[in-house]
Coordinates of C-alpha atoms and ligand atoms in Angstrom, one line a residue:
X1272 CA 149.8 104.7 78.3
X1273 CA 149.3 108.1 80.7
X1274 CA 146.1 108.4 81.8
X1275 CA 146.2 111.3 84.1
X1276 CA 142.7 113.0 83.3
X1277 CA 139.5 110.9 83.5
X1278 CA 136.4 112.3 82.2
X1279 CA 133.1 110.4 83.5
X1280 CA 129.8 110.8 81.6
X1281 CA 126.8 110.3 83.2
X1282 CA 127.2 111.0 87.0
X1283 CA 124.4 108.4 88.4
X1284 CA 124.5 105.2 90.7
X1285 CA 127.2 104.1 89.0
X1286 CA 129.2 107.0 87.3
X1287 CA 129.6 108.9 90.4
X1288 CA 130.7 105.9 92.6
X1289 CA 133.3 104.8 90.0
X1290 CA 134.2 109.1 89.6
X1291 CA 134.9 109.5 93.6
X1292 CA 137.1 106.1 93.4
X1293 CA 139.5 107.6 90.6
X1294 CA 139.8 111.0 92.3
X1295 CA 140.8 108.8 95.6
X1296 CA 143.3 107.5 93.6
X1297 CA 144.7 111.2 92.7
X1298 CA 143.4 110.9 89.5
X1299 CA 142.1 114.2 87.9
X1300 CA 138.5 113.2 86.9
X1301 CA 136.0 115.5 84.9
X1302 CA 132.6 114.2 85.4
X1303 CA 130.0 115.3 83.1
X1304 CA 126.1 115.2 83.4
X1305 CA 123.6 116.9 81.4
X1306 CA 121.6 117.8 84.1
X1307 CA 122.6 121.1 86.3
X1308 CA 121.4 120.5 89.5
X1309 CA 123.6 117.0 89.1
X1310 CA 126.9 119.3 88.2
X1311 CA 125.7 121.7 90.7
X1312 CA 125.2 119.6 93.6
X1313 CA 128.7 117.3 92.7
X1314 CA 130.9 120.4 92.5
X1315 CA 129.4 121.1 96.4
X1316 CA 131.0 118.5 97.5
X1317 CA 127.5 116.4 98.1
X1318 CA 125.7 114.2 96.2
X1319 CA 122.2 113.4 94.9
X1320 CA 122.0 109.2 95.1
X1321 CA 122.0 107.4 98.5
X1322 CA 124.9 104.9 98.8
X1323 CA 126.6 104.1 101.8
X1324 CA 129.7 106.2 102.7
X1325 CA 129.6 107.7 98.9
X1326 CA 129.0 111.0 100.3
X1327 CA 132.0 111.0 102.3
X1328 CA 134.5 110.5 99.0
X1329 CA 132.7 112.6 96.8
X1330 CA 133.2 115.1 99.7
X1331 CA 137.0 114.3 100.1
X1332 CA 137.5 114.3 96.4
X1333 CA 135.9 117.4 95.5
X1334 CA 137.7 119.7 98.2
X1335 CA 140.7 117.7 97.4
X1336 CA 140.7 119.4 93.7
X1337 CA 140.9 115.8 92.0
X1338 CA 136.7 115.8 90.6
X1339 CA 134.9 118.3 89.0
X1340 CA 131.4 118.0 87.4
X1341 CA 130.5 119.7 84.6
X1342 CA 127.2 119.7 81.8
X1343 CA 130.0 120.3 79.1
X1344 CA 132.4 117.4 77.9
X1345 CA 135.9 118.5 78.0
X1346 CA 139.4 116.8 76.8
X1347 CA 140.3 114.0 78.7
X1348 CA 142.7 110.8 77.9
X1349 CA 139.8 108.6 79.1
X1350 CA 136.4 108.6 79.0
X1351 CA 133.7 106.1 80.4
X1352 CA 130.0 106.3 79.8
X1353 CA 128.0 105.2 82.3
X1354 CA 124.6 106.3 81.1
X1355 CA 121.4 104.5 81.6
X1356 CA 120.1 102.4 78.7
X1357 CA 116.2 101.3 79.7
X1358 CA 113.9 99.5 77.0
X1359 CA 111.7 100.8 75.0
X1360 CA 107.5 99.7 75.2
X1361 CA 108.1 96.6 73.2
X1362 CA 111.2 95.8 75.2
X1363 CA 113.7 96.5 72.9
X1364 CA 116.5 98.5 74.6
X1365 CA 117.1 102.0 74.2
X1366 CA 120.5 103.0 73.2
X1367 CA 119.7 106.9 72.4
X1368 CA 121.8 108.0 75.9
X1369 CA 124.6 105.8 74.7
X1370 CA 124.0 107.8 71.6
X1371 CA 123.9 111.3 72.9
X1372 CA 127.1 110.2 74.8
X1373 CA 129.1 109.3 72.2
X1374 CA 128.4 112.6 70.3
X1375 CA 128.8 114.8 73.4
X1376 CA 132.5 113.4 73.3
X1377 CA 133.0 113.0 70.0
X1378 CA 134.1 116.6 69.4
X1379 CA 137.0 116.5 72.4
X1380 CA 138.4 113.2 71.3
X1381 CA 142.3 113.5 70.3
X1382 CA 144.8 110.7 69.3
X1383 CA 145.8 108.3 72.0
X1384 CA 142.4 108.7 74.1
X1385 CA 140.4 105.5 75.4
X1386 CA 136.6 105.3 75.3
X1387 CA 135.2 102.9 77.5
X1388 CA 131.2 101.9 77.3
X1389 CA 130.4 101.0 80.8
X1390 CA 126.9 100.7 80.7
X1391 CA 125.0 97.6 80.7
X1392 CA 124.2 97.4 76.9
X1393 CA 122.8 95.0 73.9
X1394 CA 125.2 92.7 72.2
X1395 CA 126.9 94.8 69.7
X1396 CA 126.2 98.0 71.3
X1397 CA 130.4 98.9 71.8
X1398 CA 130.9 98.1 68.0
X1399 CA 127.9 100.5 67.5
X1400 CA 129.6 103.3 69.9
X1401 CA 132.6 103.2 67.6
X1402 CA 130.4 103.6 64.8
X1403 CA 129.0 106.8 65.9
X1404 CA 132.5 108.5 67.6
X1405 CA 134.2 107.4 64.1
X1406 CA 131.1 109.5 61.9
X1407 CA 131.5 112.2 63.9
X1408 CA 135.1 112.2 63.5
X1409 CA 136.9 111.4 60.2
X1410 CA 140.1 112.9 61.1
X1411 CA 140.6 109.7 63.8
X1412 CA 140.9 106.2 62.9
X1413 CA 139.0 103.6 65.3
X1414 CA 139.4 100.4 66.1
X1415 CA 136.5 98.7 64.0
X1416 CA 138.3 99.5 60.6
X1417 CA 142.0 100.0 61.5
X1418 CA 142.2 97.5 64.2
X1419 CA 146.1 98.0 67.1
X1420 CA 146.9 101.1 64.9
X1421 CA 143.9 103.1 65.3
X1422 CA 144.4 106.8 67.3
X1423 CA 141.5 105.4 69.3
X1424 CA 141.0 102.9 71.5
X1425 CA 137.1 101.3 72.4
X1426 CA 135.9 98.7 75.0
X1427 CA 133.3 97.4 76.9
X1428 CA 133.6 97.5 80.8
X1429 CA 130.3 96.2 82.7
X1430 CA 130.0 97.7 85.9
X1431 CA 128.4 94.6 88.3
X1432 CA 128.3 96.4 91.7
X1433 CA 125.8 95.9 94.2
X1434 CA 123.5 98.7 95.1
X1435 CA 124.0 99.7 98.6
X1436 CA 128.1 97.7 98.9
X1437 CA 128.7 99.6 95.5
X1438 CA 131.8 101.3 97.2
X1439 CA 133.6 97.6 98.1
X1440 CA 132.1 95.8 95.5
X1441 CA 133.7 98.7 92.9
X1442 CA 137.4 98.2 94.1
X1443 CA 136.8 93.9 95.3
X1444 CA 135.5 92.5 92.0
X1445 CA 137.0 91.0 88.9
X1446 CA 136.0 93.0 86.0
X1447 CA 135.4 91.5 82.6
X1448 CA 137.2 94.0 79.9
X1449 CA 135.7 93.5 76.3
X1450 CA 138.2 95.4 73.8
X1451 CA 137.5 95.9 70.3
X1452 CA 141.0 94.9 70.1
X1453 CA 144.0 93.5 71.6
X1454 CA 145.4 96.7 72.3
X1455 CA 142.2 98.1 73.6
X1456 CA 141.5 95.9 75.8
X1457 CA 145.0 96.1 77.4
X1458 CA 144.6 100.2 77.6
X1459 CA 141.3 99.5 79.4
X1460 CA 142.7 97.0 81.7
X1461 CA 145.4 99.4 82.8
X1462 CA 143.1 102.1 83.9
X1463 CA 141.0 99.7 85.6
X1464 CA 144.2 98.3 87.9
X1465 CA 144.7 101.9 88.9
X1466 CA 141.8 101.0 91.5
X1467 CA 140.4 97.3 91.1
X1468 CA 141.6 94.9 94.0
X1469 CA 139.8 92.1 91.9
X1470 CA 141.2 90.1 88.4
X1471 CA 140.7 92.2 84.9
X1472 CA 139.4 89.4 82.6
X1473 CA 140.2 90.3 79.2
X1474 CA 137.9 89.1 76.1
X1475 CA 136.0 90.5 73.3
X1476 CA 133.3 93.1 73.5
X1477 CA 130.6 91.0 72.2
X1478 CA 131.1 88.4 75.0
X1479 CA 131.3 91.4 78.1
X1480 CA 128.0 92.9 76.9
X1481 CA 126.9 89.2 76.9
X1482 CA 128.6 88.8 80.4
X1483 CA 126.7 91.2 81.8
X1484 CA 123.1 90.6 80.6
X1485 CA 124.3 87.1 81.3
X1486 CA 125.1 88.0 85.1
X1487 CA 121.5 89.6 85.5
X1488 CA 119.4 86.9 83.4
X1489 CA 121.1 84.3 85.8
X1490 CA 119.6 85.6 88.9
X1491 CA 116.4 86.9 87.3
X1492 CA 115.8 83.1 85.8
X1493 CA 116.6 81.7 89.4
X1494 CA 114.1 84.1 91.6
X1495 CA 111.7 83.2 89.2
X1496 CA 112.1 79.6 90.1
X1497 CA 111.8 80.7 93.3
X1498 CA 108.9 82.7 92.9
X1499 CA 107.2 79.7 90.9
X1500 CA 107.7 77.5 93.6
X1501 CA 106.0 80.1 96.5
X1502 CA 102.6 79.8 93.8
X1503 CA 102.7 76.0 93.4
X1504 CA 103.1 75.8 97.3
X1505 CA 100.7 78.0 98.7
X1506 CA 98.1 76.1 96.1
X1507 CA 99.5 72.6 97.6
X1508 CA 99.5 74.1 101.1
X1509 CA 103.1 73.9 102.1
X1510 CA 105.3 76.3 103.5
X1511 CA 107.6 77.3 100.8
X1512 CA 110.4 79.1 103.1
X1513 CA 110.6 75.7 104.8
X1514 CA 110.9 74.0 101.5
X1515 CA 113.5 76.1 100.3
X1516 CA 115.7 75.8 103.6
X1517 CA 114.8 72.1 103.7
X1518 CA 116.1 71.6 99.4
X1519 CA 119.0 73.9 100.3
X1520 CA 120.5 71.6 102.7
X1521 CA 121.5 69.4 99.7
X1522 CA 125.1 70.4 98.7
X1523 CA 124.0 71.2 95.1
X1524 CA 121.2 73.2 95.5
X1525 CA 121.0 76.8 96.3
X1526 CA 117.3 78.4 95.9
X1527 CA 117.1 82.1 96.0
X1528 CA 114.2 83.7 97.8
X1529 CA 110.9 84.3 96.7
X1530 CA 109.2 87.7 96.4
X1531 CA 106.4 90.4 95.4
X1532 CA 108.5 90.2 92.3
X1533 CA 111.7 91.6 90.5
X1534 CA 112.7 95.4 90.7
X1535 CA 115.3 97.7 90.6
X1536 CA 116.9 99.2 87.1
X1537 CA 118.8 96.1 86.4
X1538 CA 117.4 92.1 86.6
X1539 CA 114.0 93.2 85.7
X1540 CA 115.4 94.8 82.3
X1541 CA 118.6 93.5 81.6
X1542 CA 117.0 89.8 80.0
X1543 CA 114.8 91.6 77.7
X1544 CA 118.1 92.3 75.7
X1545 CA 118.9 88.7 75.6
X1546 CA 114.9 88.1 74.3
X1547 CA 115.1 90.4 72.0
X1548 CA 118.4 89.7 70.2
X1549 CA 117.2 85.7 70.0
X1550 CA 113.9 85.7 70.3
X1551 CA 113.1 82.4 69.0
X1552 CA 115.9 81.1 71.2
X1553 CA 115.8 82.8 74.1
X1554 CA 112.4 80.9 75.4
X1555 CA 113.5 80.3 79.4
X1556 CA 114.8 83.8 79.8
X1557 CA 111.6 85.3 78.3
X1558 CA 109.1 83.1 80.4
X1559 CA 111.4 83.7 83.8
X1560 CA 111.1 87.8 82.9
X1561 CA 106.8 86.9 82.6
X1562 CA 107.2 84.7 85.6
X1563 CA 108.2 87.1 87.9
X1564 CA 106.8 90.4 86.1
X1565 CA 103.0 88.5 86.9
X1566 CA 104.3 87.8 90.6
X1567 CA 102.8 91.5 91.5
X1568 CA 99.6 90.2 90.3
X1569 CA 99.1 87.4 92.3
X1570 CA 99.8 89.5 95.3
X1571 CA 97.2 91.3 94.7
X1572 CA 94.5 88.7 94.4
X1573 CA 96.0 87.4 97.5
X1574 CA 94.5 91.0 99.1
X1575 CA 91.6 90.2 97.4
X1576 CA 91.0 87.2 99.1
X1577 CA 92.0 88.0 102.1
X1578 CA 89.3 91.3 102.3
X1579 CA 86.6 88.9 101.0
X1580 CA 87.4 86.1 103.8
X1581 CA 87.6 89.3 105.9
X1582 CA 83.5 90.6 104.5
X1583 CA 82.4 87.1 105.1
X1584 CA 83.8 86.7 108.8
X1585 CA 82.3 90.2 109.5
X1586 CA 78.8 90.6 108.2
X1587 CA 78.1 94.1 109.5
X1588 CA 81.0 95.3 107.4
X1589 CA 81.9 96.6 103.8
X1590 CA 85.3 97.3 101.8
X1591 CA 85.5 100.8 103.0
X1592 CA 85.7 99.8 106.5
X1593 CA 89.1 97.6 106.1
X1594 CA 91.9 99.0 106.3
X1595 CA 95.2 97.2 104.6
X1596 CA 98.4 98.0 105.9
X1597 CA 101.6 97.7 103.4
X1598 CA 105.0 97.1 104.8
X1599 CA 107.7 98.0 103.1
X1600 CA 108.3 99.9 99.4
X1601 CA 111.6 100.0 98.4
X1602 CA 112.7 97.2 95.6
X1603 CA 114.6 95.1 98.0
X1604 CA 115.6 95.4 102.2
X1605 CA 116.9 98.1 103.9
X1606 CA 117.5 100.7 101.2
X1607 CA 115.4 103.6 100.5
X1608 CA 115.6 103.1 96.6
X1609 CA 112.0 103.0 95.1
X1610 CA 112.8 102.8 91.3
X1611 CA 110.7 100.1 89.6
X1612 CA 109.7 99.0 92.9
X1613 CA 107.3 95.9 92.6
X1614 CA 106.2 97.1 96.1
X1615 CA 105.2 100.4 95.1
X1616 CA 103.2 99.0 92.1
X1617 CA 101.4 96.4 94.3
X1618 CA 100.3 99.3 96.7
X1619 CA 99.1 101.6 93.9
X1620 CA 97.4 99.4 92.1
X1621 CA 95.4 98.2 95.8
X1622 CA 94.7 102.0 96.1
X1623 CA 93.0 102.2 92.9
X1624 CA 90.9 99.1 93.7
X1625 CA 90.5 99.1 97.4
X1626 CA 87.8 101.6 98.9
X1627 CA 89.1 101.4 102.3
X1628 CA 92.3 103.5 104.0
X1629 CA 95.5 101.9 102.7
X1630 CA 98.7 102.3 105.1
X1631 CA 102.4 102.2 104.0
X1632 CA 105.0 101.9 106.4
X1633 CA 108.7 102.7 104.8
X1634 CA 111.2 103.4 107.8
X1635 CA 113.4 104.3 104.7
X1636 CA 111.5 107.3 104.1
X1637 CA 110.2 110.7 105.1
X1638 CA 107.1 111.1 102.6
X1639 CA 105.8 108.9 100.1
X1640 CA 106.1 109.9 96.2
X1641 CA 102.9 111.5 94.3
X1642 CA 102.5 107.9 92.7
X1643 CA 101.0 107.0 96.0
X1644 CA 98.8 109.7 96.3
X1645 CA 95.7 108.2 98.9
X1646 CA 98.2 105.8 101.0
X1647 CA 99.2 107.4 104.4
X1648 CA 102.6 106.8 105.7
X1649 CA 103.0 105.1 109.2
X1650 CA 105.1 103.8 111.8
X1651 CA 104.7 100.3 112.3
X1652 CA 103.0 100.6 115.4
X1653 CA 100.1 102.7 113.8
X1654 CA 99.7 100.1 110.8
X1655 CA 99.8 97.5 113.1
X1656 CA 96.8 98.4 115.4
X1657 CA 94.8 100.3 112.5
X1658 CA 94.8 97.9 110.2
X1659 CA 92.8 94.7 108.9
X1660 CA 94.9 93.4 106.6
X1661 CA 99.0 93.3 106.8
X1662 CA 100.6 93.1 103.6
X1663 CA 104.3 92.3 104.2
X1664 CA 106.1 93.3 100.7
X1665 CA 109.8 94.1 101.9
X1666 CA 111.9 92.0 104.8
X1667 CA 113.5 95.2 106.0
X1668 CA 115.7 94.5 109.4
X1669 CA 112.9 96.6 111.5
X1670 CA 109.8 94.2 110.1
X1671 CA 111.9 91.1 111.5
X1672 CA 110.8 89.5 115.0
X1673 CA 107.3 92.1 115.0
X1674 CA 104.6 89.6 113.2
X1675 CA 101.6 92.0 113.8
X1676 CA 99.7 90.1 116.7
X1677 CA 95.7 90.7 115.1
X1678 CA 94.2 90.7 111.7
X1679 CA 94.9 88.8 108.2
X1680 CA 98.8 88.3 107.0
X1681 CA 99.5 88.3 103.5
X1682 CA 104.0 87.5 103.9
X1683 CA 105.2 87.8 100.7
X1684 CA 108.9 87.5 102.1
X1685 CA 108.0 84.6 104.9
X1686 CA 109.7 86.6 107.8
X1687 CA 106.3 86.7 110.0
Ligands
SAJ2367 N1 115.2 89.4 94.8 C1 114.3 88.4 95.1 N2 114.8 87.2 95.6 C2 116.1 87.0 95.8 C3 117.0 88.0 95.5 C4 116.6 89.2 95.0 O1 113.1 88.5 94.9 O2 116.5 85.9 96.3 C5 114.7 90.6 94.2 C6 115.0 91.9 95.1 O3 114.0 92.0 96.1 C7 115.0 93.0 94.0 C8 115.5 92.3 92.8 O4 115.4 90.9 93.0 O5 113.6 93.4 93.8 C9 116.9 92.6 92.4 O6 117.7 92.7 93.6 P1 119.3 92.2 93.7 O7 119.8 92.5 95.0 O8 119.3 90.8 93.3 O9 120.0 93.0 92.5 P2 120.2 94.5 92.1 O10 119.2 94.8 91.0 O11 120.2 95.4 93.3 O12 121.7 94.5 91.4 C10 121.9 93.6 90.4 C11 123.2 92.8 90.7 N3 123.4 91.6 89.8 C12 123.6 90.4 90.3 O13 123.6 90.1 91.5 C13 123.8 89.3 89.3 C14 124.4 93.7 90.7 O14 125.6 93.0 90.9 C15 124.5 94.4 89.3 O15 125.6 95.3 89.2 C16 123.2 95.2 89.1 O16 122.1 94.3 89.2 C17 123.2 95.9 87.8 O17 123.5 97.1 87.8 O18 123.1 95.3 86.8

């Protein structure tokens, strides 16, 4: 198998990363994104995501002639879809951009070509790809119903990089490759070697999409533990960053961190596909996903009773006069990323409820979205002398070593 012309649809935290790492390789990529200003920016030479070093390759590979963006799907010999695929209110994921992919493509498709669903999807959601490329083109056989002979071959890739080491991570981990077949999974295996350092683990596509949601499930079930623990200790009175170091001495265990709660585009979302393909079954997932969704919550009444303690110690005073200072918004340390940001929720919600002036301090950032509309954005210095109450939401490096010297501190990562 030749695969000399890539074609990458969706151009986002993960598309674009795995485009630019192709066209190093010198293969010609075509990466497609229905919105302009993407394609636009991309065929610049620049990009519109932060990720370390990122901008650097897209750069290279653009001027180098080996990516081009573009809105319109053209003829490739392989195509990936890395498209977003959220859940819907009642939790039940989304697949319509998996959907529109797959037809966007369908048209080009020709005999030989490999389609590769690299989004983090349901259980069944490859099978159901095929489905969809095969109605909208009877002239092709697929996998599903002609098995190694079919013209075209489908498989299930999970991207598992790290935000913020997405660069390293793309080319240093294993990759688990979930063909439809055999033969599919060997053609995706092969394009995957053209730049992967780490193993190619081949096995069926039901078990990679499982793999995946697997992967994220593990880590959200675990920070919920952890999270679980921080509550039952601060009723008990113990210091639960002790605890954890003290427990984690023991060769077996291994505590993960506790938290305002879960964010980010991934753990937060990706167990809610487990939940809602066994619902009856899947009874720890679902509580760890409530566990630390409800985290947020109990931040908040932390602020609560802080401001009262705060009322009570200073009689001449009301709400309006406290200030509460936030630190930190992003959805984890030292990244400026503030997509389903538990930090960001915690502060908006204590805008709506608080009377008082509300500070955020973000050295990530140069203005605060329109969500936060109310908060004003400081240096630490300023937040630190202004305010009342400090908040402490995300450990980023800066916030290390500087506990705030007066007022009340809620820690919610246990660095002051
Ligand atoms: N968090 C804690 N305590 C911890 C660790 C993390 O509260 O001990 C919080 C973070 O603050 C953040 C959230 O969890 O709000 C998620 O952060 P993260 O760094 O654990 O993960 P993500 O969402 O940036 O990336 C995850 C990764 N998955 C795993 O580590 C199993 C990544 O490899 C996946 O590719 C990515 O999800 C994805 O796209 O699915």
């Amino acid at each position: 198998m030749n695969f000399e012309t890539i074609s990458i649809v969706g151009l986002g935290y993960i598309g674009l990363p795995t485009a630019a790492v192709f066209a190093s390789r010198k293969k010609k990529v075509i990466g497609v994104d229905n919105n302009q200003k993407t394609v636009d920016t991309i065929n610049r030479g620049q990009i519109h995501i932060v990720e370390p070093d990122l901008d650097m390759v897209v750069h290279a590979a653009v001027v180098d002639g080996f990516l081009r963006a573009t809105t319109r799907p053209e003829p490739a010999d392989a195509f990936l879809i890395a498209v977003p695929t959220p859940f819907k209110a009642d939790h039940q994921p989304d697949m319509s951009y998996i959907e529109s992919a797959s037809k966007s493509i369908a048209p080009v498709l020709k005999k030989g070509d490999l389609v590769i669903l690299e989004s983090t999807s349901p259980v069944g959601a490859t099978e159901q790809m095929a489905d969809w490329l095969a109605e909208a083109r009877p002239d092709l056989t697929f996998p599903q119903t002609h098995g190694e002979d079919s013209d075209i071959r489908v498989a299930h890739c999970p991207e598992r990089v790290l935000p913020g080491h997405v660069l390293r991570e793309l080319v240093q981990n294993d990759r688990v490759i979930g063909g439809i077949t055999v033969k599919c999974s060997e053609a995706a295996a092969q394009l995957y070697k053209s730049f992967v350092q780490g193993e190619c683990v081949v096995t069926s596509a039901r078990s990679a999409e499982m793999c995946k949601l697997t992967e994220n499930s593990f880590r959200d079930v675990n920070i919920a533990f952890a999270n679980e623990l921080s509550i039952i200790c601060d009723k008990l009175s113990i210091n639960v960053w002790e605890l954890i170091r003290l427990a984690n001495r023991h060769p077996r265990v291994n505590i993960l961190q506790p938290g305002p709660g879960v964010g980010g585009h991934c753990i937060a979302v990706d167990p809610w596909f487990i939940v809602s393909a066994a619902p009856e079954e899947a009874r720890l997932i679902r509580i760890a996903r409530e566990v630390n969704d409800s985290k947020p919550e109990w931040v908040i009444n932390k602020v609560k009773m802080a401001l009262a303690d705060y009322l009570l110690e200073n009689p001449g005073k009301s709400a309006k006069d406290v200030t509460i200072a936030c630190y930190g918004l992003s959805f984890k340390p030292n990244i400026d990323d503030l997509r389903e940001s538990p930090a960001v929720n915690i502060v908006r919600k204590l805008r709506q409820l608080h009377t008082g002036r509300i500070l955020a301090v973000e050295p990530n950032i140069e203005e605060l979205p329109g969500s936060l509309d109310g908060v004003d954005l400081v240096e630490i210095e300023v937040a630190d002398k202004l305010s009342d109450i400090k908040l402490l939401l995300v450990d980023h490096i800066p916030f290390h070593g500087c506990a705030p010297e007066q007022g009340a501190v809620i820690d919610t990562k246990g660095i002051w």
